Short mmCIF file of C-alpha atoms in Angstrom, two decimals:
data_model
loop_
_atom_site.label_atom_id
_atom_site.label_comp_id
_atom_site.label_asym_id
_atom_site.label_seq_id
_atom_site.Cartn_x
_atom_site.Cartn_y
_atom_site.Cartn_z
CA MET A 1 125.83 -6.51 167.43
CA THR A 2 126.15 -9.85 170.07
CA LYS A 3 125.45 -9.08 173.25
CA VAL A 4 127.65 -10.97 175.94
CA ASN A 5 126.21 -12.49 179.01
CA ILE A 6 128.97 -11.61 181.58
CA GLU A 7 127.86 -13.71 184.48
CA GLN A 8 128.07 -16.71 181.77
CA LEU A 9 131.37 -15.61 180.83
CA TYR A 10 132.85 -15.25 184.64
CA LYS A 11 131.41 -19.10 184.84
CA ASP A 12 133.19 -20.22 181.69
CA VAL A 13 136.23 -18.89 183.04
CA GLY A 14 136.55 -20.30 186.22
CA GLN A 15 135.14 -23.20 185.03
CA ARG A 16 138.76 -23.21 182.66
CA VAL A 17 140.67 -22.50 185.40
CA ARG A 18 139.18 -25.12 187.39
CA GLU A 19 139.77 -27.72 184.79
CA MET A 20 143.59 -26.53 183.97
CA ARG A 21 144.39 -26.95 187.33
CA LYS A 22 142.77 -30.12 187.60
CA TYR A 23 145.17 -30.99 184.73
CA ARG A 24 147.92 -29.94 186.07
CA GLU A 25 147.34 -32.20 189.29
CA LEU A 26 147.18 -28.81 191.67
CA ASN A 27 144.77 -28.42 194.32
CA ILE A 28 143.09 -24.90 195.09
CA ASN A 29 145.53 -24.29 198.00
CA GLN A 30 148.78 -25.01 195.75
CA LEU A 31 147.58 -22.68 193.14
CA ALA A 32 146.53 -20.09 195.01
CA GLU A 33 149.92 -20.12 197.09
CA ILE A 34 151.72 -20.14 193.66
CA ILE A 35 150.02 -17.00 192.49
CA ASP A 36 149.84 -15.59 195.69
CA LEU A 37 145.82 -15.33 196.01
CA ASP A 38 143.36 -15.83 198.77
CA ALA A 39 142.20 -19.45 198.30
CA GLY A 40 138.74 -18.46 198.80
CA PHE A 41 138.64 -15.79 196.41
CA LEU A 42 140.40 -18.20 193.83
CA GLY A 43 137.37 -20.44 194.56
CA GLN A 44 134.83 -18.20 194.17
CA ILE A 45 136.56 -16.79 190.44
CA GLU A 46 135.85 -21.12 189.68
CA ARG A 47 132.58 -21.17 190.89
CA GLY A 48 132.19 -18.10 188.22
CA VAL A 49 131.29 -15.64 191.50
CA GLY A 50 134.29 -14.08 192.13
CA VAL A 51 135.43 -11.10 189.32
CA PRO A 52 139.01 -11.41 188.87
CA SER A 53 140.70 -8.66 187.27
CA LEU A 54 142.81 -9.30 184.05
CA LYS A 55 145.86 -9.15 185.81
CA THR A 56 144.66 -11.61 188.18
CA LEU A 57 143.80 -14.11 184.69
CA ALA A 58 147.12 -13.57 183.15
CA THR A 59 149.16 -14.56 186.66
CA ILE A 60 146.19 -17.63 186.65
CA SER A 61 147.38 -18.61 183.23
CA ALA A 62 151.07 -18.02 183.51
CA ALA A 63 150.98 -20.41 186.22
CA LEU A 64 149.01 -23.12 184.95
CA ASN A 65 151.56 -22.30 181.61
CA VAL A 66 148.16 -21.75 179.19
CA PRO A 67 147.94 -18.59 176.95
CA LEU A 68 145.65 -16.10 178.53
CA PRO A 69 142.99 -16.74 175.57
CA GLU A 70 142.55 -20.13 176.52
CA LEU A 71 141.37 -19.37 179.47
CA PHE A 72 138.16 -17.74 177.25
CA GLN A 73 137.59 -20.85 175.61
CA THR A 74 134.66 -22.51 175.54
CA THR A 75 135.18 -26.29 175.13
CA THR A 76 132.84 -28.89 177.23
CA THR A 77 135.58 -30.15 179.66
CA GLY A 78 139.19 -30.74 179.59
CA PRO A 79 142.10 -28.98 177.97
CA THR A 80 141.41 -27.71 174.23
CA GLU A 81 143.16 -29.88 171.33
CA ASP A 82 145.09 -26.99 170.84
CA PHE A 83 146.31 -27.05 174.15
CA MET A 84 146.75 -30.83 174.26
CA VAL A 85 148.88 -30.53 170.90
CA ARG A 86 151.22 -28.09 172.52
CA GLU A 87 152.18 -30.01 175.60
CA THR A 88 152.64 -33.44 173.26
CA VAL A 89 155.00 -31.43 171.66
CA ASN A 90 156.72 -29.57 174.71
CA LEU A 91 156.90 -33.33 176.28
CA LEU A 92 158.84 -34.83 173.14
CA ARG A 93 161.01 -32.07 173.03
CA ARG A 94 161.92 -32.55 176.09
CA GLN A 95 162.59 -36.23 176.00
CA GLY A 96 164.54 -35.87 172.53
CA SER A 97 167.05 -33.78 174.57
#
């Protein structure tokens, strides 16, 4: 059985939230306002010291237009390849409309 390092999981998720927030060109206060969450707590989540509920993570992922599992991907930096492909397809569809 694989042992999960929960502290590292929180740090990884927080890093992904920060990466996706920055990719969306939102500052922490803007995202906090969108999801109706205290900016200080959002900062704690991004640093991996805040413990978000699943509901909070779902709200964050929806606001960032990212599937919830995307927040649990452990890529080195930036959006995952799947995310970038979806974004490119969506952009092309919008341009074709």
